[in-house]
Amino acid sequence: RDRSPSRGLGDVYKRQLEALGELIIDPDTVLREQALMALTHAGDGPAGYQDQVAVLLADPSTGVRHAAMRVLGAMGETTPMAIAQITWLGQTGGKETLRHALDALRRMGEQAESALPLLRQSLQHEEASIRLSAFEGLMAVETGSEKRLPIMLKALEDSSTPMRHASMKALISLKDEAAPAIPVLIQRLNESEDRELALGALRVVPSQMTYIELYLQALRHDDPGVRAFGCRALGNLGSAAEKALTELRNMRRDRYRFVREQANEAIKQIEG
């Protein structure tokens, strides 16, 4: 017989899972909830209890229903019927239930496509944390940059800083497809809490001749990082940005060395 330590640990883990599987259907509400909580930290093993956990989405206890959503979210996949139940709970429950539903749907990714109406609706919620959960869910569930970009653009103008920051991070993945966001990103450079992430997003989006006036305005910004961005963006336009040469030559006198260096590089790119 194989008496290796790994075999022994595997048997113990299996027995523990079986015990939890029995407890999630225990008549005691507290035990059901605690067993579900334990399953969220049990790795891949609980996948065999997916159907039993899904049944608990209809449990009389709110705490058990929330815990069931956490478990299914941790598993990362479930049945279409369970997704429909989670969506219904999010639509009909309170704020806490909605949070649990949105988080579970986000973890399920594209298979939760049927929940898109709830995710889009929640993007209008009065509470910023729920809007953020909805945004993260939409980024995970929605497919195609042409559908995701309008969501990001809307989030860029949200009153919530975490929401705007989540959008900027998402825009980075779109690269040149994020060009329509350039005007709003440049606008966000005026807010100190947004500036670093906005610059990060702008660095990966190719310069667009359409926005040359905005790049020129960036040269006059109080922040040297923004001025350097303006130089770089204009330089990337090449000879098409010839009208910017006078202002770029003035930038050679900027008090910051890295701005002066970026201005010189831009002038070389434009003059060829």
Short mmCIF file of C-alpha atoms in Angstrom, two decimals:
data_model
loop_
_atom_site.label_atom_id
_atom_site.label_comp_id
_atom_site.label_asym_id
_atom_site.label_seq_id
_atom_site.Cartn_x
_atom_site.Cartn_y
_atom_site.Cartn_z
CA ARG A 1 0.00 0.00 0.00
CA ASP A 2 1.07 3.58 -0.70
CA ARG A 3 1.61 5.23 2.69
CA SER A 4 3.37 8.34 1.39
CA PRO A 5 2.67 11.64 3.22
CA SER A 6 1.10 13.17 0.10
CA ARG A 7 -1.36 10.27 -0.16
CA GLY A 8 -2.26 10.69 3.50
CA LEU A 9 -2.82 14.43 3.14
CA GLY A 10 -4.97 13.82 0.08
CA ASP A 11 -7.18 11.41 2.00
CA VAL A 12 -7.56 13.91 4.85
CA TYR A 13 -8.50 16.66 2.39
CA LYS A 14 -11.06 14.39 0.74
CA ARG A 15 -12.66 13.54 4.09
CA GLN A 16 -12.77 17.22 5.03
CA LEU A 17 -14.52 18.07 1.77
CA GLU A 18 -17.03 15.27 2.31
CA ALA A 19 -17.71 16.61 5.81
CA LEU A 20 -18.26 20.11 4.41
CA GLY A 21 -20.52 18.64 1.73
CA GLU A 22 -22.72 17.18 4.45
CA LEU A 23 -22.70 20.38 6.50
CA ILE A 24 -23.89 22.62 3.66
CA ILE A 25 -27.21 20.77 3.78
CA ASP A 26 -27.38 20.68 7.59
CA PRO A 27 -30.67 21.96 9.11
CA ASP A 28 -28.68 24.43 11.22
CA THR A 29 -28.41 27.75 9.36
CA VAL A 30 -25.14 28.74 11.06
CA LEU A 31 -23.49 25.44 10.13
CA ARG A 32 -24.59 25.76 6.51
CA GLU A 33 -23.14 29.24 6.27
CA GLN A 34 -19.88 28.30 8.01
CA ALA A 35 -19.44 25.24 5.80
CA LEU A 36 -19.92 27.37 2.70
CA MET A 37 -17.39 29.88 3.99
CA ALA A 38 -14.89 27.05 4.45
CA LEU A 39 -15.52 25.85 0.89
CA THR A 40 -14.47 29.24 -0.51
CA HIS A 41 -10.93 28.50 0.73
CA ALA A 42 -10.80 24.85 -0.30
CA GLY A 43 -9.18 25.24 -3.73
CA ASP A 44 -10.50 23.23 -6.68
CA GLY A 45 -11.99 20.43 -4.60
CA PRO A 46 -15.46 21.98 -4.04
CA ALA A 47 -16.23 21.85 -7.79
CA GLY A 48 -17.88 18.49 -7.18
CA TYR A 49 -20.41 20.20 -4.91
CA GLN A 50 -21.40 22.83 -7.46
CA ASP A 51 -24.99 21.62 -7.80
CA GLN A 52 -25.50 21.38 -4.03
CA VAL A 53 -24.15 24.90 -3.55
CA ALA A 54 -26.34 26.25 -6.36
CA VAL A 55 -29.43 24.88 -4.59
CA LEU A 56 -28.55 27.06 -1.60
CA LEU A 57 -29.07 30.19 -3.70
CA ALA A 58 -32.72 29.67 -2.75
CA ASP A 59 -31.99 29.13 0.96
CA PRO A 60 -34.30 30.97 3.41
CA SER A 61 -31.23 32.54 5.07
CA THR A 62 -29.76 35.66 3.45
CA GLY A 63 -26.35 34.81 4.90
CA VAL A 64 -26.42 31.35 3.34
CA ARG A 65 -27.46 32.77 -0.04
CA HIS A 66 -24.58 35.26 0.10
CA ALA A 67 -22.14 32.51 1.08
CA ALA A 68 -23.39 30.32 -1.78
CA MET A 69 -22.70 33.14 -4.23
CA ARG A 70 -19.18 33.53 -2.82
CA VAL A 71 -18.51 29.80 -3.27
CA LEU A 72 -19.80 29.76 -6.85
CA GLY A 73 -17.76 32.86 -7.60
CA ALA A 74 -14.64 31.21 -6.16
CA MET A 75 -15.30 28.16 -8.34
CA GLY A 76 -15.38 30.48 -11.34
CA GLU A 77 -18.11 28.61 -13.17
CA THR A 78 -21.61 27.28 -12.68
CA THR A 79 -24.77 26.38 -14.58
CA PRO A 80 -26.90 28.83 -16.60
CA MET A 81 -29.71 28.23 -14.11
CA ALA A 82 -27.49 29.28 -11.19
CA ILE A 83 -26.38 32.39 -13.07
CA ALA A 84 -30.03 33.25 -13.66
CA GLN A 85 -30.72 32.80 -9.94
CA ILE A 86 -27.76 34.99 -8.95
CA THR A 87 -28.95 37.65 -11.39
CA TRP A 88 -32.46 37.52 -9.94
CA LEU A 89 -31.08 37.85 -6.41
CA GLY A 90 -29.08 40.88 -7.49
CA GLN A 91 -32.18 42.47 -9.01
CA THR A 92 -34.50 41.82 -6.09
CA GLY A 93 -32.22 41.90 -3.04
CA GLY A 94 -30.72 44.80 -1.12
CA LYS A 95 -27.36 46.47 -1.62
CA GLU A 96 -25.37 43.72 0.11
CA THR A 97 -27.02 41.02 -1.98
CA LEU A 98 -26.32 43.03 -5.12
CA ARG A 99 -22.63 43.32 -4.16
CA HIS A 100 -22.34 39.56 -3.71
CA ALA A 101 -24.13 38.94 -6.99
CA LEU A 102 -21.92 41.34 -8.95
CA ASP A 103 -18.75 39.87 -7.48
CA ALA A 104 -19.82 36.30 -8.29
CA LEU A 105 -20.79 37.25 -11.85
CA ARG A 106 -17.46 39.01 -12.39
CA ARG A 107 -15.57 35.87 -11.40
CA MET A 108 -17.60 33.80 -13.86
CA GLY A 109 -16.52 35.92 -16.82
CA GLU A 110 -18.03 35.51 -20.27
CA GLN A 111 -20.31 32.63 -19.25
CA ALA A 112 -22.34 35.19 -17.25
CA GLU A 113 -23.41 36.98 -20.45
CA SER A 114 -27.08 36.62 -19.54
CA ALA A 115 -26.42 38.89 -16.55
CA LEU A 116 -25.26 41.83 -18.70
CA PRO A 117 -28.54 43.79 -18.21
CA LEU A 118 -28.04 43.68 -14.42
CA LEU A 119 -24.40 44.74 -14.76
CA ARG A 120 -25.30 47.67 -17.02
CA GLN A 121 -28.15 48.73 -14.75
CA SER A 122 -25.89 48.61 -11.70
CA LEU A 123 -23.45 50.94 -13.44
CA GLN A 124 -26.03 53.68 -12.73
CA HIS A 125 -26.29 52.88 -8.99
CA GLU A 126 -26.09 55.77 -6.54
CA GLU A 127 -23.42 53.99 -4.48
CA ALA A 128 -19.91 54.26 -5.91
CA SER A 129 -18.73 50.86 -4.64
CA ILE A 130 -21.59 49.14 -6.46
CA ARG A 131 -20.86 51.06 -9.66
CA LEU A 132 -17.25 49.91 -9.38
CA SER A 133 -18.30 46.27 -8.90
CA ALA A 134 -20.58 46.58 -11.93
CA PHE A 135 -17.77 48.08 -14.01
CA GLU A 136 -15.36 45.29 -13.06
CA GLY A 137 -18.07 42.77 -13.87
CA LEU A 138 -18.69 44.31 -17.28
CA MET A 139 -14.97 44.26 -18.06
CA ALA A 140 -14.92 40.53 -17.28
CA VAL A 141 -18.20 39.53 -18.94
CA GLU A 142 -18.56 41.86 -21.93
CA THR A 143 -16.65 40.82 -25.04
CA GLY A 144 -15.21 43.01 -27.79
CA SER A 145 -13.45 46.34 -27.38
CA GLU A 146 -16.20 48.09 -29.36
CA LYS A 147 -18.63 47.22 -26.54
CA ARG A 148 -16.23 47.78 -23.67
CA LEU A 149 -14.86 51.15 -24.78
CA PRO A 150 -18.12 53.12 -24.26
CA ILE A 151 -18.32 51.69 -20.75
CA MET A 152 -14.76 52.85 -20.03
CA LEU A 153 -15.44 56.31 -21.44
CA LYS A 154 -18.47 56.71 -19.20
CA ALA A 155 -16.50 55.53 -16.17
CA LEU A 156 -13.75 58.06 -16.92
CA GLU A 157 -16.17 60.84 -16.01
CA ASP A 158 -17.54 59.19 -12.89
CA SER A 159 -17.47 61.19 -9.65
CA SER A 160 -15.74 58.27 -7.91
CA THR A 161 -11.92 58.27 -8.05
CA PRO A 162 -11.62 54.43 -7.81
CA MET A 163 -14.08 54.17 -10.70
CA ARG A 164 -12.08 56.53 -12.90
CA HIS A 165 -8.85 54.74 -12.01
CA ALA A 166 -10.34 51.34 -12.87
CA SER A 167 -11.32 52.74 -16.26
CA MET A 168 -7.85 54.12 -16.95
CA LYS A 169 -6.27 50.77 -16.13
CA ALA A 170 -8.73 49.03 -18.44
CA LEU A 171 -8.01 51.50 -21.26
CA ILE A 172 -4.33 50.57 -21.23
CA SER A 173 -5.22 47.11 -22.53
CA LEU A 174 -6.95 48.61 -25.60
CA LYS A 175 -3.87 50.55 -26.79
CA ASP A 176 -4.62 52.21 -30.16
CA GLU A 177 -8.31 51.31 -29.91
CA ALA A 178 -8.50 53.65 -26.91
CA ALA A 179 -7.93 56.74 -29.09
CA PRO A 180 -11.47 58.13 -28.50
CA ALA A 181 -10.56 58.42 -24.81
CA ILE A 182 -7.68 60.84 -25.47
CA PRO A 183 -9.65 64.09 -24.86
CA VAL A 184 -11.07 62.87 -21.57
CA LEU A 185 -7.72 61.47 -20.44
CA ILE A 186 -6.05 64.80 -21.17
CA GLN A 187 -8.80 66.51 -19.18
CA ARG A 188 -8.08 64.17 -16.25
CA LEU A 189 -4.47 65.44 -16.24
CA ASN A 190 -5.81 68.52 -14.44
CA GLU A 191 -6.73 66.40 -11.41
CA SER A 192 -3.74 65.43 -9.27
CA GLU A 193 -5.33 62.17 -8.09
CA ASP A 194 -5.88 61.06 -11.71
CA ARG A 195 -2.75 62.42 -13.35
CA GLU A 196 -0.37 59.49 -12.97
CA LEU A 197 -2.79 56.88 -14.29
CA ALA A 198 -4.03 59.18 -17.05
CA LEU A 199 -0.45 59.69 -18.23
CA GLY A 200 0.10 55.94 -18.10
CA ALA A 201 -2.91 55.37 -20.35
CA LEU A 202 -1.92 58.16 -22.74
CA ARG A 203 1.57 56.69 -23.16
CA VAL A 204 0.21 53.52 -24.76
CA VAL A 205 -2.29 55.27 -27.07
CA PRO A 206 -0.72 56.39 -30.37
CA SER A 207 -0.84 60.15 -30.96
CA GLN A 208 -3.71 61.38 -33.11
CA MET A 209 -3.43 64.44 -35.36
CA THR A 210 -7.05 65.22 -34.48
CA TYR A 211 -5.95 66.18 -30.97
CA ILE A 212 -2.89 68.30 -31.81
CA GLU A 213 -4.38 71.36 -30.09
CA LEU A 214 -4.79 69.38 -26.87
CA TYR A 215 -1.16 68.26 -27.06
CA LEU A 216 -0.11 71.89 -27.53
CA GLN A 217 -2.14 72.88 -24.47
CA ALA A 218 -0.30 70.21 -22.49
CA LEU A 219 2.96 72.08 -23.15
CA ARG A 220 1.63 74.93 -20.99
CA HIS A 221 0.60 72.76 -18.04
CA ASP A 222 1.99 73.42 -14.54
CA ASP A 223 3.06 69.80 -14.12
CA PRO A 224 6.37 68.89 -15.84
CA GLY A 225 5.19 65.33 -16.46
CA VAL A 226 2.26 66.67 -18.47
CA ARG A 227 4.55 69.01 -20.42
CA ALA A 228 6.83 66.08 -21.23
CA PHE A 229 3.81 64.10 -22.39
CA GLY A 230 2.82 66.98 -24.71
CA CYS A 231 6.30 66.99 -26.23
CA ARG A 232 6.29 63.25 -26.74
CA ALA A 233 2.80 63.21 -28.26
CA LEU A 234 3.69 65.97 -30.71
CA GLY A 235 6.94 64.28 -31.65
CA ASN A 236 5.10 61.06 -32.40
CA LEU A 237 3.05 62.93 -34.99
CA GLY A 238 6.22 63.55 -37.01
CA SER A 239 6.27 66.15 -39.76
CA ALA A 240 2.49 66.58 -39.48
CA ALA A 241 3.10 68.53 -36.25
CA GLU A 242 5.30 71.19 -37.88
CA LYS A 243 3.10 73.95 -36.44
CA ALA A 244 4.26 72.89 -32.94
CA LEU A 245 7.97 73.58 -33.60
CA THR A 246 7.96 77.13 -32.20
CA GLU A 247 6.47 76.07 -28.88
CA LEU A 248 8.67 72.98 -28.69
CA ARG A 249 11.77 75.15 -29.18
CA ASN A 250 10.57 77.29 -26.30
CA MET A 251 10.38 74.12 -24.20
CA ARG A 252 14.17 73.84 -24.50
CA ARG A 253 14.28 76.44 -21.73
CA ASP A 254 12.05 74.44 -19.37
CA ARG A 255 13.41 74.26 -15.83
CA TYR A 256 13.21 70.45 -15.86
CA ARG A 257 15.88 68.55 -17.76
CA PHE A 258 13.66 65.63 -18.76
CA VAL A 259 11.18 68.06 -20.33
CA ARG A 260 13.98 69.77 -22.26
CA GLU A 261 15.24 66.39 -23.47
CA GLN A 262 11.76 65.34 -24.57
CA ALA A 263 11.31 68.64 -26.44
CA ASN A 264 14.61 68.15 -28.28
CA GLU A 265 13.62 64.61 -29.23
CA ALA A 266 10.24 65.82 -30.50
CA ILE A 267 11.87 68.51 -32.63
CA LYS A 268 14.15 65.88 -34.22
CA GLN A 269 11.17 63.66 -34.99
CA ILE A 270 9.21 66.51 -36.58
CA GLU A 271 12.11 67.92 -38.59
CA GLY A 272 13.11 64.45 -39.71
#
